[in-house]
Amino acid sequence: MRATDETPNAPIPAWRRYVLLVVKLAFMAGALWLVARHLDLPALGRTLRYARPGWLGLATGLFTLSKLISSVRLNTFFRAVGIQLTERYNLRLYWLGMFYNLFLPGGIGGDGYKVYLLGKEFPGRRALIFRALLLDRLSGMVALLVLLLGLFAATDYPGWWRAGALALVPLGLGVSYGLGRWGFGEFRSAFGRTSWQALGVQGAQVLCAWALLAALGAAGGPVLPYLLVFLASSIAAVLPLTVGGLGARELTFLYGAKLFALSVPVAVSVSVLFYVITAVVSLVGALVRVERRVA
């Protein structure tokens, strides 16, 4: 039976929430400790110190662009089920959610706030709002996997590996579309447009990572392996394992760099700079006031 707002939900005991937060903080601390233990910290400091400001500015602009597209994508899902928000109102709400996501595990804080606020604006539709947010995240994950497989197919790995990666792209898209029609049929009219928007979001973030490599003076070398590790780290950061994704992305970059024989200081520097850009852009949400929507 599909969940509705009238379905009783047992509240999660406060002590469980605190225990879960402590576990996530411990995981984050352990991940950062592992990174620091295997990293040449002076080399990391030198790499960050000589980063080129112009490229950092471009990376910040590309990341901001990815979030603007992501905001439009979410509103496309809302409008598909009759939840009419102006783009301005939706963007303000989206940015405030980004601010909350800095401090809460797995990015669920911002989504929880949206469900709460929009649930007051649209009585009786809270479950539908939650499903729109869930589908928004799932579409982003699918786009990440598509780009990851596409970039892997462009590497110099053996041909059958690359052919297999390419073959998985249409297969994965077909499976995700079928599951979407089955589990989220009410959003069917938005599937085509949001799929392209999701690729635009992740594509802008891949370009952001490339700009960070250029800022560190590493764009002239083997760029593709760094971008593959970046996409893998984005998947790890989405998982609700740490607070704000801090630690999971750095740990992925550390072991990914070792797997592909990349410069560990450069790889971890990309991770650190991306997190700093995320934090700086998201902090704008602290200045946002979300008032009642304008229909």
PDB file of C-alpha atoms in Angstrom:
ATOM      1  CA  MET A   1       0.000   0.000   0.000  1.00  0.00           C
ATOM      2  CA  ARG A   2       1.369   3.418  -0.932  1.00  0.00           C
ATOM      3  CA  ALA A   3       2.186   5.653   1.991  1.00  0.00           C
ATOM      4  CA  THR A   4      -0.081   8.637   2.599  1.00  0.00           C
ATOM      5  CA  ASP A   5       0.021  11.524   5.033  1.00  0.00           C
ATOM      6  CA  GLU A   6      -2.720   9.820   7.022  1.00  0.00           C
ATOM      7  CA  THR A   7      -0.543   6.745   7.634  1.00  0.00           C
ATOM      8  CA  PRO A   8       0.618   6.832  11.275  1.00  0.00           C
ATOM      9  CA  ASN A   9       4.378   7.079  11.616  1.00  0.00           C
ATOM     10  CA  ALA A  10       6.008   6.115  14.899  1.00  0.00           C
ATOM     11  CA  PRO A  11       8.484   8.834  15.937  1.00  0.00           C
ATOM     12  CA  ILE A  12      12.121   7.825  16.135  1.00  0.00           C
ATOM     13  CA  PRO A  13      13.276   7.936  19.769  1.00  0.00           C
ATOM     14  CA  ALA A  14      15.648  10.810  20.491  1.00  0.00           C
ATOM     15  CA  TRP A  15      18.322   8.497  21.879  1.00  0.00           C
ATOM     16  CA  ARG A  16      18.447   6.565  18.587  1.00  0.00           C
ATOM     17  CA  ARG A  17      18.949   9.780  16.627  1.00  0.00           C
ATOM     18  CA  TYR A  18      21.797  10.788  18.924  1.00  0.00           C
ATOM     19  CA  VAL A  19      23.424   7.352  18.705  1.00  0.00           C
ATOM     20  CA  LEU A  20      23.175   7.431  14.911  1.00  0.00           C
ATOM     21  CA  LEU A  21      24.739  10.895  14.811  1.00  0.00           C
ATOM     22  CA  VAL A  22      27.586   9.759  17.077  1.00  0.00           C
ATOM     23  CA  VAL A  23      28.208   6.729  14.834  1.00  0.00           C
ATOM     24  CA  LYS A  24      28.351   8.944  11.743  1.00  0.00           C
ATOM     25  CA  LEU A  25      30.699  11.418  13.460  1.00  0.00           C
ATOM     26  CA  ALA A  26      32.925   8.507  14.496  1.00  0.00           C
ATOM     27  CA  PHE A  27      32.969   7.188  10.916  1.00  0.00           C
ATOM     28  CA  MET A  28      33.840  10.651   9.613  1.00  0.00           C
ATOM     29  CA  ALA A  29      36.634  11.083  12.173  1.00  0.00           C
ATOM     30  CA  GLY A  30      37.991   7.625  11.356  1.00  0.00           C
ATOM     31  CA  ALA A  31      37.930   8.333   7.628  1.00  0.00           C
ATOM     32  CA  LEU A  32      39.765  11.640   8.052  1.00  0.00           C
ATOM     33  CA  TRP A  33      42.289   9.967  10.361  1.00  0.00           C
ATOM     34  CA  LEU A  34      42.984   7.284   7.746  1.00  0.00           C
ATOM     35  CA  VAL A  35      43.468   9.967   5.089  1.00  0.00           C
ATOM     36  CA  ALA A  36      45.846  11.952   7.306  1.00  0.00           C
ATOM     37  CA  ARG A  37      47.756   8.798   8.265  1.00  0.00           C
ATOM     38  CA  HIS A  38      48.455   7.858   4.635  1.00  0.00           C
ATOM     39  CA  LEU A  39      48.993  11.382   3.353  1.00  0.00           C
ATOM     40  CA  ASP A  40      52.063  13.568   3.116  1.00  0.00           C
ATOM     41  CA  LEU A  41      50.518  16.595   4.853  1.00  0.00           C
ATOM     42  CA  PRO A  42      53.337  19.042   3.950  1.00  0.00           C
ATOM     43  CA  ALA A  43      52.950  18.025   0.278  1.00  0.00           C
ATOM     44  CA  LEU A  44      49.193  18.548   0.554  1.00  0.00           C
ATOM     45  CA  GLY A  45      49.784  21.983   2.038  1.00  0.00           C
ATOM     46  CA  ARG A  46      52.156  22.971  -0.772  1.00  0.00           C
ATOM     47  CA  THR A  47      49.693  21.734  -3.398  1.00  0.00           C
ATOM     48  CA  LEU A  48      46.848  23.769  -1.913  1.00  0.00           C
ATOM     49  CA  ARG A  49      49.023  26.851  -1.354  1.00  0.00           C
ATOM     50  CA  TYR A  50      49.854  27.260  -5.034  1.00  0.00           C
ATOM     51  CA  ALA A  51      46.326  26.714  -6.378  1.00  0.00           C
ATOM     52  CA  ARG A  52      45.494  29.271  -9.108  1.00  0.00           C
ATOM     53  CA  PRO A  53      42.690  31.663  -8.066  1.00  0.00           C
ATOM     54  CA  GLY A  54      41.250  32.103 -11.574  1.00  0.00           C
ATOM     55  CA  TRP A  55      40.615  28.384 -11.987  1.00  0.00           C
ATOM     56  CA  LEU A  56      39.197  28.214  -8.469  1.00  0.00           C
ATOM     57  CA  GLY A  57      36.744  30.953  -9.435  1.00  0.00           C
ATOM     58  CA  LEU A  58      35.717  29.004 -12.537  1.00  0.00           C
ATOM     59  CA  ALA A  59      35.268  25.843 -10.456  1.00  0.00           C
ATOM     60  CA  THR A  60      33.045  27.766  -8.036  1.00  0.00           C
ATOM     61  CA  GLY A  61      30.963  29.099 -10.929  1.00  0.00           C
ATOM     62  CA  LEU A  62      30.535  25.612 -12.411  1.00  0.00           C
ATOM     63  CA  PHE A  63      29.495  24.173  -9.059  1.00  0.00           C
ATOM     64  CA  THR A  64      26.962  26.977  -8.612  1.00  0.00           C
ATOM     65  CA  LEU A  65      25.632  26.280 -12.117  1.00  0.00           C
ATOM     66  CA  SER A  66      25.175  22.606 -11.201  1.00  0.00           C
ATOM     67  CA  LYS A  67      23.065  23.604  -8.209  1.00  0.00           C
ATOM     68  CA  LEU A  68      20.935  25.982 -10.259  1.00  0.00           C
ATOM     69  CA  ILE A  69      20.171  23.167 -12.717  1.00  0.00           C
ATOM     70  CA  SER A  70      19.492  20.822  -9.801  1.00  0.00           C
ATOM     71  CA  SER A  71      16.985  23.274  -8.352  1.00  0.00           C
ATOM     72  CA  VAL A  72      15.139  23.453 -11.690  1.00  0.00           C
ATOM     73  CA  ARG A  73      15.135  19.642 -11.901  1.00  0.00           C
ATOM     74  CA  LEU A  74      13.506  19.302  -8.485  1.00  0.00           C
ATOM     75  CA  ASN A  75      10.853  21.854  -9.415  1.00  0.00           C
ATOM     76  CA  THR A  76      10.166  19.880 -12.605  1.00  0.00           C
ATOM     77  CA  PHE A  77       9.294  16.868 -10.435  1.00  0.00           C
ATOM     78  CA  PHE A  78       7.098  19.020  -8.201  1.00  0.00           C
ATOM     79  CA  ARG A  79       5.190  20.502 -11.127  1.00  0.00           C
ATOM     80  CA  ALA A  80       4.618  17.057 -12.654  1.00  0.00           C
ATOM     81  CA  VAL A  81       2.316  16.256  -9.720  1.00  0.00           C
ATOM     82  CA  GLY A  82       0.639  19.639  -9.421  1.00  0.00           C
ATOM     83  CA  ILE A  83       2.844  21.191  -6.731  1.00  0.00           C
ATOM     84  CA  GLN A  84       3.241  24.628  -8.290  1.00  0.00           C
ATOM     85  CA  LEU A  85       6.223  26.627  -7.023  1.00  0.00           C
ATOM     86  CA  THR A  86       7.806  29.643  -8.638  1.00  0.00           C
ATOM     87  CA  GLU A  87      11.427  29.056  -9.634  1.00  0.00           C
ATOM     88  CA  ARG A  88      12.475  31.872  -7.285  1.00  0.00           C
ATOM     89  CA  TYR A  89      10.714  30.353  -4.279  1.00  0.00           C
ATOM     90  CA  ASN A  90      11.998  26.867  -5.115  1.00  0.00           C
ATOM     91  CA  LEU A  91      15.572  28.148  -5.502  1.00  0.00           C
ATOM     92  CA  ARG A  92      15.480  29.890  -2.120  1.00  0.00           C
ATOM     93  CA  LEU A  93      14.144  26.735  -0.507  1.00  0.00           C
ATOM     94  CA  TYR A  94      16.775  24.644  -2.302  1.00  0.00           C
ATOM     95  CA  TRP A  95      19.640  26.869  -1.118  1.00  0.00           C
ATOM     96  CA  LEU A  96      18.419  26.801   2.463  1.00  0.00           C
ATOM     97  CA  GLY A  97      18.360  23.015   2.228  1.00  0.00           C
ATOM     98  CA  MET A  98      21.966  23.043   1.023  1.00  0.00           C
ATOM     99  CA  PHE A  99      22.896  25.019   4.133  1.00  0.00           C
ATOM    100  CA  TYR A 100      21.266  22.429   6.412  1.00  0.00           C
ATOM    101  CA  ASN A 101      22.983  19.621   4.508  1.00  0.00           C
ATOM    102  CA  LEU A 102      26.385  20.938   5.607  1.00  0.00           C
ATOM    103  CA  PHE A 103      25.741  19.888   9.173  1.00  0.00           C
ATOM    104  CA  LEU A 104      23.463  16.879   8.932  1.00  0.00           C
ATOM    105  CA  PRO A 105      24.283  13.333   7.742  1.00  0.00           C
ATOM    106  CA  GLY A 106      23.838  12.261   4.153  1.00  0.00           C
ATOM    107  CA  GLY A 107      22.118  15.451   3.019  1.00  0.00           C
ATOM    108  CA  ILE A 108      18.822  14.416   4.669  1.00  0.00           C
ATOM    109  CA  GLY A 109      18.507  17.570   6.748  1.00  0.00           C
ATOM    110  CA  GLY A 110      17.692  19.835   3.813  1.00  0.00           C
ATOM    111  CA  ASP A 111      15.225  17.344   2.367  1.00  0.00           C
ATOM    112  CA  GLY A 112      13.521  16.985   5.741  1.00  0.00           C
ATOM    113  CA  TYR A 113      13.091  20.749   5.954  1.00  0.00           C
ATOM    114  CA  LYS A 114      11.544  20.867   2.479  1.00  0.00           C
ATOM    115  CA  VAL A 115       9.078  18.118   3.389  1.00  0.00           C
ATOM    116  CA  TYR A 116       8.148  19.994   6.565  1.00  0.00           C
ATOM    117  CA  LEU A 117       7.713  23.425   4.969  1.00  0.00           C
ATOM    118  CA  LEU A 118       5.998  22.303   1.772  1.00  0.00           C
ATOM    119  CA  GLY A 119       3.805  19.946   3.771  1.00  0.00           C
ATOM    120  CA  LYS A 120       2.361  23.034   5.463  1.00  0.00           C
ATOM    121  CA  GLU A 121       1.891  24.767   2.114  1.00  0.00           C
ATOM    122  CA  PHE A 122       0.241  21.717   0.526  1.00  0.00           C
ATOM    123  CA  PRO A 123      -1.775  19.942   3.247  1.00  0.00           C
ATOM    124  CA  GLY A 124      -2.278  16.254   2.623  1.00  0.00           C
ATOM    125  CA  ARG A 125       0.539  15.971   0.062  1.00  0.00           C
ATOM    126  CA  ARG A 126       3.542  15.400   2.316  1.00  0.00           C
ATOM    127  CA  ALA A 127       4.062  11.817   1.098  1.00  0.00           C
ATOM    128  CA  LEU A 128       4.032  13.002  -2.509  1.00  0.00           C
ATOM    129  CA  ILE A 129       6.598  15.716  -1.714  1.00  0.00           C
ATOM    130  CA  PHE A 130       8.816  13.106  -0.083  1.00  0.00           C
ATOM    131  CA  ARG A 131       8.561  10.891  -3.178  1.00  0.00           C
ATOM    132  CA  ALA A 132       9.527  13.801  -5.426  1.00  0.00           C
ATOM    133  CA  LEU A 133      12.648  14.434  -3.321  1.00  0.00           C
ATOM    134  CA  LEU A 134      13.515  10.726  -3.308  1.00  0.00           C
ATOM    135  CA  LEU A 135      13.123  10.478  -7.080  1.00  0.00           C
ATOM    136  CA  ASP A 136      15.241  13.608  -7.488  1.00  0.00           C
ATOM    137  CA  ARG A 137      18.091  11.933  -5.609  1.00  0.00           C
ATOM    138  CA  LEU A 138      17.700   8.679  -7.513  1.00  0.00           C
ATOM    139  CA  SER A 139      17.830  10.483 -10.875  1.00  0.00           C
ATOM    140  CA  GLY A 140      21.065  12.142  -9.795  1.00  0.00           C
ATOM    141  CA  MET A 141      22.548   8.769  -8.853  1.00  0.00           C
ATOM    142  CA  VAL A 142      21.614   7.312 -12.248  1.00  0.00           C
ATOM    143  CA  ALA A 143      23.289  10.264 -14.000  1.00  0.00           C
ATOM    144  CA  LEU A 144      26.421   9.733 -11.890  1.00  0.00           C
ATOM    145  CA  LEU A 145      26.605   6.083 -12.897  1.00  0.00           C
ATOM    146  CA  VAL A 146      26.024   6.900 -16.593  1.00  0.00           C
ATOM    147  CA  LEU A 147      28.863   9.450 -16.596  1.00  0.00           C
ATOM    148  CA  LEU A 148      31.112   7.082 -14.659  1.00  0.00           C
ATOM    149  CA  LEU A 149      30.570   4.303 -17.214  1.00  0.00           C
ATOM    150  CA  GLY A 150      30.955   6.730 -20.134  1.00  0.00           C
ATOM    151  CA  LEU A 151      34.256   8.107 -18.861  1.00  0.00           C
ATOM    152  CA  PHE A 152      35.524   4.610 -18.081  1.00  0.00           C
ATOM    153  CA  ALA A 153      34.817   3.641 -21.707  1.00  0.00           C
ATOM    154  CA  ALA A 154      37.175   6.453 -22.764  1.00  0.00           C
ATOM    155  CA  THR A 155      40.141   5.101 -20.787  1.00  0.00           C
ATOM    156  CA  ASP A 156      42.892   2.857 -22.145  1.00  0.00           C
ATOM    157  CA  TYR A 157      41.694  -0.239 -20.302  1.00  0.00           C
ATOM    158  CA  PRO A 158      41.292  -3.450 -22.380  1.00  0.00           C
ATOM    159  CA  GLY A 159      38.662  -3.167 -25.076  1.00  0.00           C
ATOM    160  CA  TRP A 160      36.242  -5.684 -23.617  1.00  0.00           C
ATOM    161  CA  TRP A 161      36.170  -3.754 -20.316  1.00  0.00           C
ATOM    162  CA  ARG A 162      35.290  -0.542 -22.145  1.00  0.00           C
ATOM    163  CA  ALA A 163      32.742  -2.295 -24.353  1.00  0.00           C
ATOM    164  CA  GLY A 164      31.099  -3.759 -21.275  1.00  0.00           C
ATOM    165  CA  ALA A 165      30.905  -0.316 -19.661  1.00  0.00           C
ATOM    166  CA  LEU A 166      29.255   1.132 -22.764  1.00  0.00           C
ATOM    167  CA  ALA A 167      26.795  -1.756 -22.937  1.00  0.00           C
ATOM    168  CA  LEU A 168      25.750  -1.134 -19.356  1.00  0.00           C
ATOM    169  CA  VAL A 169      24.707   2.459 -20.126  1.00  0.00           C
ATOM    170  CA  PRO A 170      21.567   1.709 -22.196  1.00  0.00           C
ATOM    171  CA  LEU A 171      20.830  -1.328 -20.039  1.00  0.00           C
ATOM    172  CA  GLY A 172      20.994   0.765 -16.880  1.00  0.00           C
ATOM    173  CA  LEU A 173      18.898   3.539 -18.399  1.00  0.00           C
ATOM    174  CA  GLY A 174      16.266   1.034 -19.506  1.00  0.00           C
ATOM    175  CA  VAL A 175      16.107  -0.609 -16.081  1.00  0.00           C
ATOM    176  CA  SER A 176      15.928   2.751 -14.271  1.00  0.00           C
ATOM    177  CA  TYR A 177      13.164   3.960 -16.605  1.00  0.00           C
ATOM    178  CA  GLY A 178      11.186   0.774 -16.061  1.00  0.00           C
ATOM    179  CA  LEU A 179      11.578   0.969 -12.282  1.00  0.00           C
ATOM    180  CA  GLY A 180      10.647   4.640 -12.397  1.00  0.00           C
ATOM    181  CA  ARG A 181       7.410   3.942 -14.290  1.00  0.00           C
ATOM    182  CA  TRP A 182       6.606   1.140 -11.848  1.00  0.00           C
ATOM    183  CA  GLY A 183       7.460   2.893  -8.586  1.00  0.00           C
ATOM    184  CA  PHE A 184       6.959   6.576  -9.472  1.00  0.00           C
ATOM    185  CA  GLY A 185       4.372   6.484 -12.218  1.00  0.00           C
ATOM    186  CA  GLU A 186       2.815   9.796 -11.211  1.00  0.00           C
ATOM    187  CA  PHE A 187       6.038  11.575 -12.234  1.00  0.00           C
ATOM    188  CA  ARG A 188       6.165   9.935 -15.672  1.00  0.00           C
ATOM    189  CA  SER A 189       5.679  13.180 -17.599  1.00  0.00           C
ATOM    190  CA  ALA A 190       8.896  14.603 -16.087  1.00  0.00           C
ATOM    191  CA  PHE A 191      11.214  11.651 -16.790  1.00  0.00           C
ATOM    192  CA  GLY A 192      12.620  12.843 -20.127  1.00  0.00           C
ATOM    193  CA  ARG A 193      13.382  16.418 -19.121  1.00  0.00           C
ATOM    194  CA  THR A 194      14.756  15.569 -15.671  1.00  0.00           C
ATOM    195  CA  SER A 195      17.088  12.924 -17.124  1.00  0.00           C
ATOM    196  CA  TRP A 196      18.817  15.580 -19.221  1.00  0.00           C
ATOM    197  CA  GLN A 197      18.832  17.976 -16.288  1.00  0.00           C
ATOM    198  CA  ALA A 198      20.449  15.332 -14.083  1.00  0.00           C
ATOM    199  CA  LEU A 199      23.187  14.804 -16.678  1.00  0.00           C
ATOM    200  CA  GLY A 200      23.648  18.577 -16.797  1.00  0.00           C
ATOM    201  CA  VAL A 201      24.088  18.707 -13.022  1.00  0.00           C
ATOM    202  CA  GLN A 202      26.701  15.967 -12.914  1.00  0.00           C
ATOM    203  CA  GLY A 203      28.397  17.196 -16.089  1.00  0.00           C
ATOM    204  CA  ALA A 204      28.852  20.662 -14.562  1.00  0.00           C
ATOM    205  CA  GLN A 205      30.370  19.088 -11.456  1.00  0.00           C
ATOM    206  CA  VAL A 206      32.763  16.997 -13.558  1.00  0.00           C
ATOM    207  CA  LEU A 207      33.860  20.223 -15.276  1.00  0.00           C
ATOM    208  CA  CYS A 208      34.231  21.730 -11.803  1.00  0.00           C
ATOM    209  CA  ALA A 209      36.623  18.894 -10.883  1.00  0.00           C
ATOM    210  CA  TRP A 210      38.541  19.469 -14.140  1.00  0.00           C
ATOM    211  CA  ALA A 211      38.861  23.187 -13.255  1.00  0.00           C
ATOM    212  CA  LEU A 212      40.206  22.213  -9.833  1.00  0.00           C
ATOM    213  CA  LEU A 213      42.819  20.006 -11.503  1.00  0.00           C
ATOM    214  CA  ALA A 214      43.776  22.982 -13.685  1.00  0.00           C
ATOM    215  CA  ALA A 215      43.995  25.154 -10.548  1.00  0.00           C
ATOM    216  CA  LEU A 216      46.448  22.637  -9.095  1.00  0.00           C
ATOM    217  CA  GLY A 217      48.472  22.468 -12.330  1.00  0.00           C
ATOM    218  CA  ALA A 218      47.503  18.850 -12.972  1.00  0.00           C
ATOM    219  CA  ALA A 219      45.192  19.271 -15.985  1.00  0.00           C
ATOM    220  CA  GLY A 220      48.034  18.550 -18.420  1.00  0.00           C
ATOM    221  CA  GLY A 221      48.457  15.002 -17.131  1.00  0.00           C
ATOM    222  CA  PRO A 222      46.110  11.994 -17.022  1.00  0.00           C
ATOM    223  CA  VAL A 223      42.830  13.745 -16.256  1.00  0.00           C
ATOM    224  CA  LEU A 224      40.354  10.892 -16.844  1.00  0.00           C
ATOM    225  CA  PRO A 225      41.422   8.767 -13.841  1.00  0.00           C
ATOM    226  CA  TYR A 226      41.011  11.779 -11.541  1.00  0.00           C
ATOM    227  CA  LEU A 227      37.525  12.404 -12.918  1.00  0.00           C
ATOM    228  CA  LEU A 228      36.584   8.735 -12.468  1.00  0.00           C
ATOM    229  CA  VAL A 229      37.676   8.908  -8.839  1.00  0.00           C
ATOM    230  CA  PHE A 230      35.750  12.164  -8.454  1.00  0.00           C
ATOM    231  CA  LEU A 231      32.529  10.543  -9.697  1.00  0.00           C
ATOM    232  CA  ALA A 232      33.072   7.553  -7.403  1.00  0.00           C
ATOM    233  CA  SER A 233      33.614   9.948  -4.490  1.00  0.00           C
ATOM    234  CA  SER A 234      30.366  11.754  -5.354  1.00  0.00           C
ATOM    235  CA  ILE A 235      28.507   8.460  -5.001  1.00  0.00           C
ATOM    236  CA  ALA A 236      30.222   7.815  -1.656  1.00  0.00           C
ATOM    237  CA  ALA A 237      29.364  11.329  -0.430  1.00  0.00           C
ATOM    238  CA  VAL A 238      25.651  10.790  -1.147  1.00  0.00           C
ATOM    239  CA  LEU A 239      25.507   7.770   1.169  1.00  0.00           C
ATOM    240  CA  PRO A 240      24.396   8.686   4.718  1.00  0.00           C
ATOM    241  CA  LEU A 241      27.697   7.647   6.292  1.00  0.00           C
ATOM    242  CA  THR A 242      29.105  10.983   7.441  1.00  0.00           C
ATOM    243  CA  VAL A 243      28.013  14.516   8.273  1.00  0.00           C
ATOM    244  CA  GLY A 244      27.875  16.617   5.106  1.00  0.00           C
ATOM    245  CA  GLY A 245      29.822  13.972   3.171  1.00  0.00           C
ATOM    246  CA  LEU A 246      33.075  15.045   4.844  1.00  0.00           C
ATOM    247  CA  GLY A 247      35.468  12.111   5.129  1.00  0.00           C
ATOM    248  CA  ALA A 248      33.768   9.754   2.677  1.00  0.00           C
ATOM    249  CA  ARG A 249      34.866  11.779  -0.365  1.00  0.00           C
ATOM    250  CA  GLU A 250      38.435  12.195   0.920  1.00  0.00           C
ATOM    251  CA  LEU A 251      38.749   8.487   1.704  1.00  0.00           C
ATOM    252  CA  THR A 252      37.528   7.586  -1.800  1.00  0.00           C
ATOM    253  CA  PHE A 253      40.058   9.954  -3.356  1.00  0.00           C
ATOM    254  CA  LEU A 254      42.858   8.493  -1.228  1.00  0.00           C
ATOM    255  CA  TYR A 255      42.287   4.876  -2.256  1.00  0.00           C
ATOM    256  CA  GLY A 256      41.256   5.799  -5.784  1.00  0.00           C
ATOM    257  CA  ALA A 257      44.529   7.648  -6.260  1.00  0.00           C
ATOM    258  CA  LYS A 258      46.450   4.594  -5.106  1.00  0.00           C
ATOM    259  CA  LEU A 259      44.411   2.324  -7.403  1.00  0.00           C
ATOM    260  CA  PHE A 260      45.126   4.453 -10.495  1.00  0.00           C
ATOM    261  CA  ALA A 261      48.691   5.404  -9.417  1.00  0.00           C
ATOM    262  CA  LEU A 262      47.793   9.105  -9.234  1.00  0.00           C
ATOM    263  CA  SER A 263      49.313  11.860  -7.152  1.00  0.00           C
ATOM    264  CA  VAL A 264      47.746  11.446  -3.718  1.00  0.00           C
ATOM    265  CA  PRO A 265      48.282  15.110  -2.677  1.00  0.00           C
ATOM    266  CA  VAL A 266      46.632  16.321  -5.891  1.00  0.00           C
ATOM    267  CA  ALA A 267      43.716  13.881  -5.575  1.00  0.00           C
ATOM    268  CA  VAL A 268      43.021  14.743  -1.946  1.00  0.00           C
ATOM    269  CA  SER A 269      43.470  18.452  -2.734  1.00  0.00           C
ATOM    270  CA  VAL A 270      40.688  18.195  -5.325  1.00  0.00           C
ATOM    271  CA  SER A 271      38.492  16.637  -2.656  1.00  0.00           C
ATOM    272  CA  VAL A 272      39.335  19.295  -0.059  1.00  0.00           C
ATOM    273  CA  LEU A 273      38.811  22.182  -2.493  1.00  0.00           C
ATOM    274  CA  PHE A 274      35.513  20.726  -3.712  1.00  0.00           C
ATOM    275  CA  TYR A 275      34.281  20.493  -0.139  1.00  0.00           C
ATOM    276  CA  VAL A 276      35.369  24.076   0.562  1.00  0.00           C
ATOM    277  CA  ILE A 277      33.533  25.300  -2.555  1.00  0.00           C
ATOM    278  CA  THR A 278      30.451  23.308  -1.516  1.00  0.00           C
ATOM    279  CA  ALA A 279      30.572  24.851   1.957  1.00  0.00           C
ATOM    280  CA  VAL A 280      31.108  28.424   0.705  1.00  0.00           C
ATOM    281  CA  VAL A 281      28.273  28.212  -1.836  1.00  0.00           C
ATOM    282  CA  SER A 282      25.966  26.478   0.650  1.00  0.00           C
ATOM    283  CA  LEU A 283      26.613  29.061   3.372  1.00  0.00           C
ATOM    284  CA  VAL A 284      24.702  31.538   1.220  1.00  0.00           C
ATOM    285  CA  GLY A 285      21.651  29.597   2.380  1.00  0.00           C
ATOM    286  CA  ALA A 286      22.136  31.054   5.874  1.00  0.00           C
ATOM    287  CA  LEU A 287      21.097  34.440   4.445  1.00  0.00           C
ATOM    288  CA  VAL A 288      17.979  33.084   2.721  1.00  0.00           C
ATOM    289  CA  ARG A 289      14.528  33.709   4.127  1.00  0.00           C
ATOM    290  CA  VAL A 290      11.795  31.430   2.813  1.00  0.00           C
ATOM    291  CA  GLU A 291       8.390  33.034   3.130  1.00  0.00           C
ATOM    292  CA  ARG A 292       5.079  31.740   1.874  1.00  0.00           C
ATOM    293  CA  ARG A 293       5.153  30.751  -1.758  1.00  0.00           C
ATOM    294  CA  VAL A 294       3.726  32.865  -4.542  1.00  0.00           C
ATOM    295  CA  ALA A 295       1.524  30.683  -6.777  1.00  0.00           C
TER     296      ALA A 295
END
